[in-house]
Coordinates of C-alpha atoms in Angstrom, one line a residue:
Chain A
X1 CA 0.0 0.0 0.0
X2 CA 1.1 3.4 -0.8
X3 CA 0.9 6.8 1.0
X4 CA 1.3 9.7 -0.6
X5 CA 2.6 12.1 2.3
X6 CA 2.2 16.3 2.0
X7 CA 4.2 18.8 4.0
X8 CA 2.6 21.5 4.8
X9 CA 4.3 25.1 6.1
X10 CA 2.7 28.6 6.8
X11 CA 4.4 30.8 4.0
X12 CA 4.1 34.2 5.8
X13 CA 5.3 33.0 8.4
X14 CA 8.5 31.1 7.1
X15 CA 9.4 33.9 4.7
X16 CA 8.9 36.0 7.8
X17 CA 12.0 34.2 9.6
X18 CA 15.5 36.0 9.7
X19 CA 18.3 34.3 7.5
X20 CA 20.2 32.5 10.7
X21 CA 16.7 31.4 11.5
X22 CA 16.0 29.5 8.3
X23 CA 19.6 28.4 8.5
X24 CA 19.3 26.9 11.9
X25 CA 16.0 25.2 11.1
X26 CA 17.2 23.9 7.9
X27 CA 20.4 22.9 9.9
X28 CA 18.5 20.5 11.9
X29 CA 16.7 18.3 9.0
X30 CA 19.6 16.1 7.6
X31 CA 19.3 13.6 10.6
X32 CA 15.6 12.8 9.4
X33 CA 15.9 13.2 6.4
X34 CA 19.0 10.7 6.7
X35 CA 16.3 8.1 8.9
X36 CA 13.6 8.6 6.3
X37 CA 15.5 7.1 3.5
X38 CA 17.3 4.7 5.5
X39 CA 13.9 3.2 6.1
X40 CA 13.8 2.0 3.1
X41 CA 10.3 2.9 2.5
X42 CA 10.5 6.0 0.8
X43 CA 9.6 5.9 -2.4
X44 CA 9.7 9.5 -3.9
X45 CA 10.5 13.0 -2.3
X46 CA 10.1 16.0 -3.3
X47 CA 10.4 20.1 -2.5
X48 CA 7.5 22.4 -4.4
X49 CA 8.4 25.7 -5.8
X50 CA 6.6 28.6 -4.0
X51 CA 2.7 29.4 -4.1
X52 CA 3.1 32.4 -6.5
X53 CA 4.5 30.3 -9.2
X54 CA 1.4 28.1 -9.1
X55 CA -1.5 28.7 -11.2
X56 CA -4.8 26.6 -11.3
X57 CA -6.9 25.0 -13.9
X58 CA -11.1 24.8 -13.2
X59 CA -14.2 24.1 -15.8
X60 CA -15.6 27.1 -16.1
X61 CA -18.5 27.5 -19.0
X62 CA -17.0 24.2 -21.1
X63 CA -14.1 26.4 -21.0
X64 CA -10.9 25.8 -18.9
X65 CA -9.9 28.9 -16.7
X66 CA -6.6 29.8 -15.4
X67 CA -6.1 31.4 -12.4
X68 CA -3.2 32.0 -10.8
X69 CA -1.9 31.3 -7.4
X70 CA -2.5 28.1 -5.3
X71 CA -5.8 26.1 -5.2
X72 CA -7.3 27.1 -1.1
X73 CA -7.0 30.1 -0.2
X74 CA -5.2 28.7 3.3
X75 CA -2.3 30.2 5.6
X76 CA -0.6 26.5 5.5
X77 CA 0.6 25.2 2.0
X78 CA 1.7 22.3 1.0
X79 CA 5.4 23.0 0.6
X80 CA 6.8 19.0 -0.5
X81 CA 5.8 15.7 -0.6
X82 CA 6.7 12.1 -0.3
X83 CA 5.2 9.0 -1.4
X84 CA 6.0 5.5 1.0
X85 CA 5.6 2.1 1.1
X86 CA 4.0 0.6 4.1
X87 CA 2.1 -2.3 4.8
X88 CA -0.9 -0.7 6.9
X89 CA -1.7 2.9 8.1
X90 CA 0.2 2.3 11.1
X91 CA 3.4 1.8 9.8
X92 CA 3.1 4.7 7.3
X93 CA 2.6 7.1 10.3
X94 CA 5.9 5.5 12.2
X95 CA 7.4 6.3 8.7
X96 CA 6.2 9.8 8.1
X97 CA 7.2 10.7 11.7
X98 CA 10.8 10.3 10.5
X99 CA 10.6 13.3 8.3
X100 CA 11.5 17.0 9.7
X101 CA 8.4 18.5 9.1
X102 CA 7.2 16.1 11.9
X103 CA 9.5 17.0 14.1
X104 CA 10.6 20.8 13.8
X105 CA 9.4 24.3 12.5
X106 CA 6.0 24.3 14.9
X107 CA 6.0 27.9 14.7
X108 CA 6.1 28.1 10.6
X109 CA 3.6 25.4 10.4
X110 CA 5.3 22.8 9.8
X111 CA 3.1 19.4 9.8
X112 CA 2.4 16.2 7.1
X113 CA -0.5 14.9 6.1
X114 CA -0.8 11.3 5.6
X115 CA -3.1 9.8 2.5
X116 CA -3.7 6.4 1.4
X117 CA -3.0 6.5 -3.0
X118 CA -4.5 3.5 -5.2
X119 CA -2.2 4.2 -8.4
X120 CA -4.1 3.5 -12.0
X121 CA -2.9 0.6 -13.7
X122 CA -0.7 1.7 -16.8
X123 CA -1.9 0.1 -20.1
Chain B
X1 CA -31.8 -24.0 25.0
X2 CA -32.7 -20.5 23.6
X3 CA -32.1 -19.2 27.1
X4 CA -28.3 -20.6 27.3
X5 CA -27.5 -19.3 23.5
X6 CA -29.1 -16.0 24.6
X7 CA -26.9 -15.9 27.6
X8 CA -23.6 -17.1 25.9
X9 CA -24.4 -14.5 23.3
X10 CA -24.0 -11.7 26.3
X11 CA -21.3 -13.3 27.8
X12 CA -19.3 -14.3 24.3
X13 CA -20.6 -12.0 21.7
X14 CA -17.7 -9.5 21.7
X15 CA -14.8 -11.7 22.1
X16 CA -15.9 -14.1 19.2
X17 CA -16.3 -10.7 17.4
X18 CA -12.9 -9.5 18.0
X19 CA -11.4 -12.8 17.0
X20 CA -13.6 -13.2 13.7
X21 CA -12.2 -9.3 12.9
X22 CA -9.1 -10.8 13.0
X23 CA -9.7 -14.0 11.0
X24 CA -11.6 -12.2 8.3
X25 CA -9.9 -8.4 8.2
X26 CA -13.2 -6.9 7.9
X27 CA -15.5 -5.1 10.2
X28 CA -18.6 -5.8 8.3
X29 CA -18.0 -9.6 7.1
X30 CA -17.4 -10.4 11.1
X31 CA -20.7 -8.8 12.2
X32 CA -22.1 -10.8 9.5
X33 CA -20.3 -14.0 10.5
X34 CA -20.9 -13.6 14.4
X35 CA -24.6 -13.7 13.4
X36 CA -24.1 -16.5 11.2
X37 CA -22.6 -18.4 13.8
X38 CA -25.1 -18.2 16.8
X39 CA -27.8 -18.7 13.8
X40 CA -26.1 -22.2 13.5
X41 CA -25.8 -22.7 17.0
X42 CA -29.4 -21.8 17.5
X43 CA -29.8 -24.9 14.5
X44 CA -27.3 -27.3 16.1
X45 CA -27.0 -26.9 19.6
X46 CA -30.4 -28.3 20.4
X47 CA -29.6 -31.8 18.4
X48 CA -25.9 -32.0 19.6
X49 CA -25.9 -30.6 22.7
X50 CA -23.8 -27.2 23.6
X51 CA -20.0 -27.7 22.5
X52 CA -17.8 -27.7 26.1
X53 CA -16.1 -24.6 24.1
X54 CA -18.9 -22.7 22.9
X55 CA -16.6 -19.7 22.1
X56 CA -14.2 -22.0 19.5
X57 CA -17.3 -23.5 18.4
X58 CA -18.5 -20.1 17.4
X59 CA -15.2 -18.3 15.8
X60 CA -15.1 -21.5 13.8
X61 CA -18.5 -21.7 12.6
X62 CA -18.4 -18.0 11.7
X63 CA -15.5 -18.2 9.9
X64 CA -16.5 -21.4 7.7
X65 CA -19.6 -19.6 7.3
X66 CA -17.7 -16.3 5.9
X67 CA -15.4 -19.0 3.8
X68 CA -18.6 -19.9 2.2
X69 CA -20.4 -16.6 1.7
X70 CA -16.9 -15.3 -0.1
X71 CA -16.9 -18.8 -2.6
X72 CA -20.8 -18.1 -3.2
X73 CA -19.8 -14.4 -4.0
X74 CA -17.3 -15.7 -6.0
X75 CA -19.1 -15.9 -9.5
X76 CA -19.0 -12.4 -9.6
X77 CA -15.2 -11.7 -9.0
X78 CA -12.1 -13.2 -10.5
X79 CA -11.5 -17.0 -9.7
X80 CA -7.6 -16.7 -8.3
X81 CA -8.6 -13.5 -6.0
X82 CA -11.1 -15.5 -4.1
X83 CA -8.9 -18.4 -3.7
X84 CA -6.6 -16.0 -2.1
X85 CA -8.7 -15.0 0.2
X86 CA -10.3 -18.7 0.7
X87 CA -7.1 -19.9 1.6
X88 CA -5.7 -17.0 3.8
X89 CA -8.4 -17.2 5.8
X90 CA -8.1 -21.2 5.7
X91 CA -4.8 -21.2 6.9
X92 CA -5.7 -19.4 10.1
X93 CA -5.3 -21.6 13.1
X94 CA -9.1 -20.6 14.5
X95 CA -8.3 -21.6 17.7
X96 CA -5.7 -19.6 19.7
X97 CA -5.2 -19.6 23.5
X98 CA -7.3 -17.2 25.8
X99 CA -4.7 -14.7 26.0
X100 CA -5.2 -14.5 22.2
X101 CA -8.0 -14.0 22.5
X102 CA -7.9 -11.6 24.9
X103 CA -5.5 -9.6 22.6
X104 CA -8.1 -10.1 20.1
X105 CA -10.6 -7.6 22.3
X106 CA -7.7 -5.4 22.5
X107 CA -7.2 -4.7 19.1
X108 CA -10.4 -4.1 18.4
X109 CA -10.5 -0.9 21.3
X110 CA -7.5 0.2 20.0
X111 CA -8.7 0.0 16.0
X112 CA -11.5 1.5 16.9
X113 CA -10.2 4.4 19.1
X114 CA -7.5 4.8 16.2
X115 CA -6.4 8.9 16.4
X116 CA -6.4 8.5 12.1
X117 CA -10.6 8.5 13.0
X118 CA -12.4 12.0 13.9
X119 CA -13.2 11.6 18.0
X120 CA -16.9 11.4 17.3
X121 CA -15.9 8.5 14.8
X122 CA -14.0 6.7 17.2
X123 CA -17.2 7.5 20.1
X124 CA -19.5 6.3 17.9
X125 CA -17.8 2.8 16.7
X126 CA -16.2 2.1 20.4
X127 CA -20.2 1.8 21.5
X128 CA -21.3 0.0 18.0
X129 CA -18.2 -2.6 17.9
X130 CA -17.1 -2.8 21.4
X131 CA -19.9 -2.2 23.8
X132 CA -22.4 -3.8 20.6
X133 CA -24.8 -1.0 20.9
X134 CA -27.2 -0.7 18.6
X135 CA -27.3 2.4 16.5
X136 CA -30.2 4.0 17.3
X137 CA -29.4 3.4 21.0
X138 CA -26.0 5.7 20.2
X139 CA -28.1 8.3 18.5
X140 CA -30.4 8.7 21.4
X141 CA -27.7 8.5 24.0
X142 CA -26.4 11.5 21.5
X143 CA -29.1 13.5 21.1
X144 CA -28.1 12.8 17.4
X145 CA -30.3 11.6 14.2
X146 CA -29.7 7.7 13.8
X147 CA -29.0 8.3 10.0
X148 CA -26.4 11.0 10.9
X149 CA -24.7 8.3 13.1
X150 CA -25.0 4.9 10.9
X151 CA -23.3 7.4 8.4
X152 CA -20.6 8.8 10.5
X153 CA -20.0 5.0 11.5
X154 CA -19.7 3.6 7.8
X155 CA -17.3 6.1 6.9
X156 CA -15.1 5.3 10.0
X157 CA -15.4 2.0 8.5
X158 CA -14.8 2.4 5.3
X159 CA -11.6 4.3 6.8
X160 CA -10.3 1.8 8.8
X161 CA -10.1 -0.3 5.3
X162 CA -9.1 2.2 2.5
X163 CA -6.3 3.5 4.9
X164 CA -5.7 0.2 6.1
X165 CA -6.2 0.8 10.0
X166 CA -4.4 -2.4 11.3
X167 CA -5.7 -4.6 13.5
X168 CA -3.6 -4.2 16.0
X169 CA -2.4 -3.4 20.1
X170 CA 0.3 -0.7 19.7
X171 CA 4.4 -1.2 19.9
X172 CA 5.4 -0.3 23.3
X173 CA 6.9 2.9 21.9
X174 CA 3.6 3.7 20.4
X175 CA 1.3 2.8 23.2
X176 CA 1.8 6.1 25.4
X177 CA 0.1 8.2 22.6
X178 CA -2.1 5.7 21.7
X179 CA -3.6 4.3 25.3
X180 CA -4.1 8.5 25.4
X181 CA -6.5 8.4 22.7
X182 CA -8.5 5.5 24.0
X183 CA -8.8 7.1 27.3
X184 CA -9.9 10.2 25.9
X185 CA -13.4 8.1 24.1
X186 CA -14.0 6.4 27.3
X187 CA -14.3 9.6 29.5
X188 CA -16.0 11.2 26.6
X189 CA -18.4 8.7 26.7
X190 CA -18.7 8.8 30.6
X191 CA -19.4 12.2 30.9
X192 CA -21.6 12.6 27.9
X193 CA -23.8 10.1 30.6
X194 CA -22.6 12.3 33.8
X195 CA -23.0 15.8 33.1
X196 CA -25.6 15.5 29.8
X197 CA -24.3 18.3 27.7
X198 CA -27.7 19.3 26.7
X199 CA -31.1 19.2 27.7
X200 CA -32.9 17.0 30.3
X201 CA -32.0 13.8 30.6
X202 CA -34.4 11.1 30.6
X203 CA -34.3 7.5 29.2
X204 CA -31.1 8.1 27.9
X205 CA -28.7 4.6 27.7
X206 CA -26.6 4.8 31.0
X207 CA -23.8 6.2 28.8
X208 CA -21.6 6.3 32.3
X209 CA -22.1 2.7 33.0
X210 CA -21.0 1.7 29.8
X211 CA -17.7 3.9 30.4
X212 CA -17.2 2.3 33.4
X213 CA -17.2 -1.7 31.9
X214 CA -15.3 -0.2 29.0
X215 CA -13.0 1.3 31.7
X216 CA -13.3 -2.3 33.9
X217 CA -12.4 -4.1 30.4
X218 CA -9.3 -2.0 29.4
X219 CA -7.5 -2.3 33.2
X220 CA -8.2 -6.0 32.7
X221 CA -6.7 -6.3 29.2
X222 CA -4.2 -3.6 30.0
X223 CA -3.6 -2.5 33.7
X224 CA -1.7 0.5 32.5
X225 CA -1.5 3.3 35.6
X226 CA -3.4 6.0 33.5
X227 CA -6.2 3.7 32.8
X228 CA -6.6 2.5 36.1
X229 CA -6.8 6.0 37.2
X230 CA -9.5 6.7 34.5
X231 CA -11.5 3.7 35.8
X232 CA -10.5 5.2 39.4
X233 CA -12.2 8.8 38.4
X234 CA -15.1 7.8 36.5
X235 CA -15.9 5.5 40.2
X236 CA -15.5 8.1 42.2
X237 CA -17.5 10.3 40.3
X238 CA -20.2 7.7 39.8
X239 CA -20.3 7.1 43.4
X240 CA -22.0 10.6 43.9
X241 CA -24.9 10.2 41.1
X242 CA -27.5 9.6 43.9
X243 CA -26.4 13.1 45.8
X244 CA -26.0 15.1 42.8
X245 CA -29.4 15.9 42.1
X246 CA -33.0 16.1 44.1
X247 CA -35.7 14.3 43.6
X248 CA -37.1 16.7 40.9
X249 CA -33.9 16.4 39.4
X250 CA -32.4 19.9 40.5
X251 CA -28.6 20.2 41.1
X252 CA -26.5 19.7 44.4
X253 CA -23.1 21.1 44.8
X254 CA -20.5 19.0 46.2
X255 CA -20.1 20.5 49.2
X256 CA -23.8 20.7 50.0
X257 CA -24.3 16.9 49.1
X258 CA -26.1 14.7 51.7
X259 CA -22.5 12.3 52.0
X260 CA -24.8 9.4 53.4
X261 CA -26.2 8.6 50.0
X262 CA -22.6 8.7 48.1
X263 CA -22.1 4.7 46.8
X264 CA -19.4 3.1 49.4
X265 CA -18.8 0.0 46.9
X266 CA -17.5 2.4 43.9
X267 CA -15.8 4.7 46.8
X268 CA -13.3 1.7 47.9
X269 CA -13.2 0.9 44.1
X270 CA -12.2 3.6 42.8
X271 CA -9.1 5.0 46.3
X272 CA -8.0 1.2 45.7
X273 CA -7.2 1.6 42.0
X274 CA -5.8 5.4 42.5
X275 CA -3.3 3.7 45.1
X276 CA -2.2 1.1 42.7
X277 CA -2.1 3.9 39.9
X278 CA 0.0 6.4 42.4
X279 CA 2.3 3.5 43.4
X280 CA 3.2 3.0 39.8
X281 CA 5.0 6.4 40.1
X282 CA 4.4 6.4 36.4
X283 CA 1.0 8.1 36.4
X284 CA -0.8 10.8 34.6
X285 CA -3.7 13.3 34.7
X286 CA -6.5 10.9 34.8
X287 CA -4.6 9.5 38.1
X288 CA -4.2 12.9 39.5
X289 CA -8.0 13.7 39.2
X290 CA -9.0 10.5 40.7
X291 CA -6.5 11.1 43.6
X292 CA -8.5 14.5 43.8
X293 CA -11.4 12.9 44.1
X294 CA -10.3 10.7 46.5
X295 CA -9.8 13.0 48.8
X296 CA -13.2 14.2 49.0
X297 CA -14.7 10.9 48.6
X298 CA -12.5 10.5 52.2
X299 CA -14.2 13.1 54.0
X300 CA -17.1 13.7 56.0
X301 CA -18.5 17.3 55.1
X302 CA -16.6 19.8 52.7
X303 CA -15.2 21.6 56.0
X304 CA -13.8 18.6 57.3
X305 CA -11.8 18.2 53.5
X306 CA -8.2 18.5 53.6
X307 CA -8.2 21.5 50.9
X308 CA -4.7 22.1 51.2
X309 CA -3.9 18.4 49.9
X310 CA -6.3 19.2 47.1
X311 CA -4.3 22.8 46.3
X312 CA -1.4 20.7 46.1
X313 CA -2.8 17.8 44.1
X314 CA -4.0 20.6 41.3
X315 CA -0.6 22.3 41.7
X316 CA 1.0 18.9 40.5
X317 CA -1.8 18.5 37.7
X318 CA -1.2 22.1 36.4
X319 CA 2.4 21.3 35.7
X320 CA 1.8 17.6 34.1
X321 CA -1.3 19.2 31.7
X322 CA -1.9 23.2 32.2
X323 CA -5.4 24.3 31.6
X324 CA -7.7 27.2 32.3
X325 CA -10.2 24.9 33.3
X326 CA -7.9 23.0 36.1
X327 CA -7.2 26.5 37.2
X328 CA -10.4 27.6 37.6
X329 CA -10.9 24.1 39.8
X330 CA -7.7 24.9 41.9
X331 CA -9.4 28.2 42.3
X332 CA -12.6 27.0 43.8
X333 CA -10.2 25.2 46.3
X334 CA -7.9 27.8 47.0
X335 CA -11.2 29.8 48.3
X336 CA -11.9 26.7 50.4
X337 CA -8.6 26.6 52.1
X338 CA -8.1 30.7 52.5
X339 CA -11.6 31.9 51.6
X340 CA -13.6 33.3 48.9
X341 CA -11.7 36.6 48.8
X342 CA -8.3 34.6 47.8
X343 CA -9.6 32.6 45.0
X344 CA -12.0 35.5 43.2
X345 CA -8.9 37.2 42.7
X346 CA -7.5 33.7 41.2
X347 CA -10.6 33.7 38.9
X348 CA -11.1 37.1 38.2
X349 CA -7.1 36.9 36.7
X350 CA -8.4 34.2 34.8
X351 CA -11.5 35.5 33.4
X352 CA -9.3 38.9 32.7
X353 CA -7.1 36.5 30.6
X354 CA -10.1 35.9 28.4
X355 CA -9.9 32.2 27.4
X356 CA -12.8 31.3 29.2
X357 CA -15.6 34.1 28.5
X358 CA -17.6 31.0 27.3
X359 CA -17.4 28.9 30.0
X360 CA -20.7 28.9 32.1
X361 CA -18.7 27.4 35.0
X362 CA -16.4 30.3 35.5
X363 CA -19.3 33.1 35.9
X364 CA -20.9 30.9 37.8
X365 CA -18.0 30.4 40.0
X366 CA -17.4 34.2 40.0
X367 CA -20.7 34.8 40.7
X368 CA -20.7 31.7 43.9
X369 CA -17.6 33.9 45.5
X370 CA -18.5 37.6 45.2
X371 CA -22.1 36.1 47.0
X372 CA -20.2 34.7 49.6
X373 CA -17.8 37.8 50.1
X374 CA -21.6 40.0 49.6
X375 CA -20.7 42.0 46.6
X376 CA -24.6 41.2 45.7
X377 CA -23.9 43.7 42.0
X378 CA -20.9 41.6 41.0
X379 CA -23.1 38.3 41.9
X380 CA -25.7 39.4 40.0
X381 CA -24.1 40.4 37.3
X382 CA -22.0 37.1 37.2
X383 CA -24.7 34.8 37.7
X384 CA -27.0 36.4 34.5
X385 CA -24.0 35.7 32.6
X386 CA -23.6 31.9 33.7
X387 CA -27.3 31.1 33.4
X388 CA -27.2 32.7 29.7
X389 CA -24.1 30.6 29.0
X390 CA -25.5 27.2 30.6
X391 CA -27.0 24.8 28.3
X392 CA -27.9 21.9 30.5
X393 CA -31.5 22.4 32.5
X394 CA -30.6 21.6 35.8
X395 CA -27.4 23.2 35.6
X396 CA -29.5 26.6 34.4
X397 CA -32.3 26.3 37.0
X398 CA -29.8 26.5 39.9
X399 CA -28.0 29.4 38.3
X400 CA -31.6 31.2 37.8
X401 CA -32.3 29.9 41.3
X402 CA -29.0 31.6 43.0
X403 CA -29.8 34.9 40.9
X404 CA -33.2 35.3 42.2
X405 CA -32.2 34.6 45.9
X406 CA -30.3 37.5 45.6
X407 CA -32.8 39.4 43.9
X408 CA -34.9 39.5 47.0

């Protein structure tokens, strides 16, 4: 079973933070992010540009509109993802819970969301 | 004959439940099993005689009996998928000791009380699955529509298998967090029957008994500290249900409570299990409340209450979980050890602070000391402002009750 993981962060608020402050966050996620892929149940990772270069596609009319910016209009943003294996939901949150975004940056928002993903078969 | 399978369905219903959860993965497919099985006992039983294991008897029956539902379902899914699942659930050994059984019960409090499932969610499937209440019974116990409630619990369901909620007791690293969680449902669930959020109660399921033999069940499956002191506070509560109100169902305070009436049985209960939980030395809030309790359940009138031991037993709760609310309690005790002028100023902080405008209980425990010190405006004022705020009608009556006294 996969899970497709999101981590989420509060944009204001992290672009808010001094540059030693970023630094000494970021300073502190090699460790987890070392444990997360010694796992061996990480599948994918990845970091997500920021919210202004987004832009969003919705039916409107038969047409398709472009808008831009990101999808919700929320303070917290999905800033990265990763995608694991684990065997049941329990396992995938001992899993997620190696990643930093479990661990650090409380006050930028820091946090992951954990989702089940059923993949379409390729023909 | 119908009489013993009735009985042995009381007694056995929820442990051959938790086992055929386990045997078939599936919430749904056990219930339907588990009522296959005493369907064929109800058959067999009076032309064979009762099995000397009735519980085997019925895990096995109920799982032959899903065996065969899944091969007559089978002409309408691919052949090799069911004989996956035919033989998985073939190669099973059905019959497991007690204590795996016992594990079995255990799983399912702990799937169902899962933090992945919304706390109303886990409320509302600990009483279905665990407690085998019916849903309508939850609804009514809820004050909630029983189609809003079989919904909420199919979606739980459906949860527990799309995000693959294990069966499972937690890791010992995991338990902490996760025995947290249960607790949490079970005193939900007790208080729900104890202080009735809303409106009057009457014919309601004893929502506070069935915490209780949930509470009873975990310290025998798990006889973790916190949950003994959970069992321990919901017992010394629950001893006091016949003082707490009058006869027409209006509300006593603790310290005017007639102490004769308070239940001795669930008093030596409940100080026996918050010494084995203190002795632990590895105890948390729930124990810390009950030890609170204990105290008053100890004493003979609310003068003759050590209040200092209960300052102290809030000052070590504050530090282990801090809360408005247990302020406001250590308060009302701080105004019992040094009088009423002491602990308004505590409250008045607090209500200055701002995080507990909505609380009822904090007017109305303004309002109790400014009466006693006779600032009758402040009272007043205090007490119109807990009676707006109270949603429960005993709890409003004696609000409106205190504010006209003063009125006259």
């Amino acid at each position: 079973m996969k899970y497709l993981c999101l981590a989420y962060y509060d944009e204001k608020a992290f672009e808010a933070m001094s540059k030693p402050e970023v630094e000494a966050l970021v300073s502190q996620c090699p460790p987890h992010d070392a444990a997360l892929r010694a796992s061996g149940h990480l599948i994918v990772q990845a970091s997500l540009g920021a919210s202004r270069e987004s832009m969003c596609l919705r039916p409107r009319s038969g047409k398709v509109s472009i808008t831009d910016g990101p999808f919700a209009e929320t303070k917290e943003l999905v800033g990265g993802f990763f995608i694991i294996e684990a065997k049941d939901l329990n396992e995938a949150i001992r899993v997620a819970s190696m990643h930093p975004a479990a661990h650090l940056g409380e006050t930028v928002g820091w946090g992951i969301e954990v989702r089940p993903v059923e993949f379409f078969q390729q023909e | 004959m119908r009489a013993t399978v009735a009985a042995i369905y009381r007694a056995e219903s929820r442990r051959v439940f938790a086992t055929l959860v386990r045997l078939l993965g599936d919430l749904d497919l056990a219930e339907e099993a588990l009522h296959d099985a005493f369907r064929a006992a109800l058959e067999q039983w009076p032309r064979d005689g009762v099995p000397t294991n009735p519980r085997a008897w019925l895990v096995s029956a109920g799982r032959f009996k899903a065996i065969d539902g899944i091969r007559r379902r089978a002409r309408f899914v691919a052949i090799e998928h069911v004989a996956e699942q035919v033989d998985a659930l073939a190669d099973e050994t059905a019959e497991r000791d007690d204590e795996g059984i016992e594990d079995d019960r255990l799983r399912l409090i702990f799937t169902c009380c899962h933090p992945a499932l919304s706390p109303d969610a886990q409320v509302a499937l600990t009483l279905r699955e665990v407690c085998d209440l019916t849903t309508e019974e939850i609804a009514r116990a809820f004050l909630s529509a029983a189609p809003t409630l079989a919904q909420r619990i199919v979606r739980a369901k459906a949860k527990i298998r799309d995000a693959r909620i294990p069966y499972q007791v937690p890791t010992p690293d995991e338990l902490p967090q996760r025995l947290d969680s249960v607790l949490r449902v079970i005193y939900l669930v007790f208080n729900e029957g104890y202080m009735a959020s809303a409106g009057e109660s009457l014919t309601r399921i004893d929502l506070s008994g069935e915490a209780i033999r949930l509470g009873r069940l975990l310290v025998e499956l798990l006889p973790e500290p916190e949950a003994m002191g959970l069992l321990a506070l919901m017992l010394l509560q629950e001893s006091r249900r016949a003082a707490r109100t009058t006869e027409t169902g209006d509300l006593v305070l603790l310290n005017d409570q007639d102490r004769s009436l308070w239940n001795r049985d669930q008093i030596a209960a409940g100080l026996a299990l918050v010494e084995r939980a203190l002795a632990s030395r590895r105890f948390g809030s729930y124990t810390l409340q009950a030890a609170i309790a204990a105290v008053h359940a100890d004493a003979p009138s609310a003068d003759a209450t050590d209040w200092a031991e209960i300052v102290g037993l809030y000052d070590v709760l504050l530090r282990a979980t801090p809360s408005p609310i247990v302020e406001l309690n250590r308060a009302v005790a701080v105004a019992m050890r040094d009088g009423p002028a002491a602990g308004l100023a505590i409250v008045d902080e607090l209500l200055a602070r701002g995080n507990l405008d909505d609380y009822h209980l904090a007017h109305a425990t303004q309002a109790d000391l400014c009466r006693r010190l006779g600032k009758t405006v402040e009272a007043r004022a205090a007490y119109g402002r807990a009676a707006a705020l109270a949603q429960q009608g005993p709890e409003r009556r004696f609000l409106e009750r205190r504010l006209a006294e003063l009125e006259n």
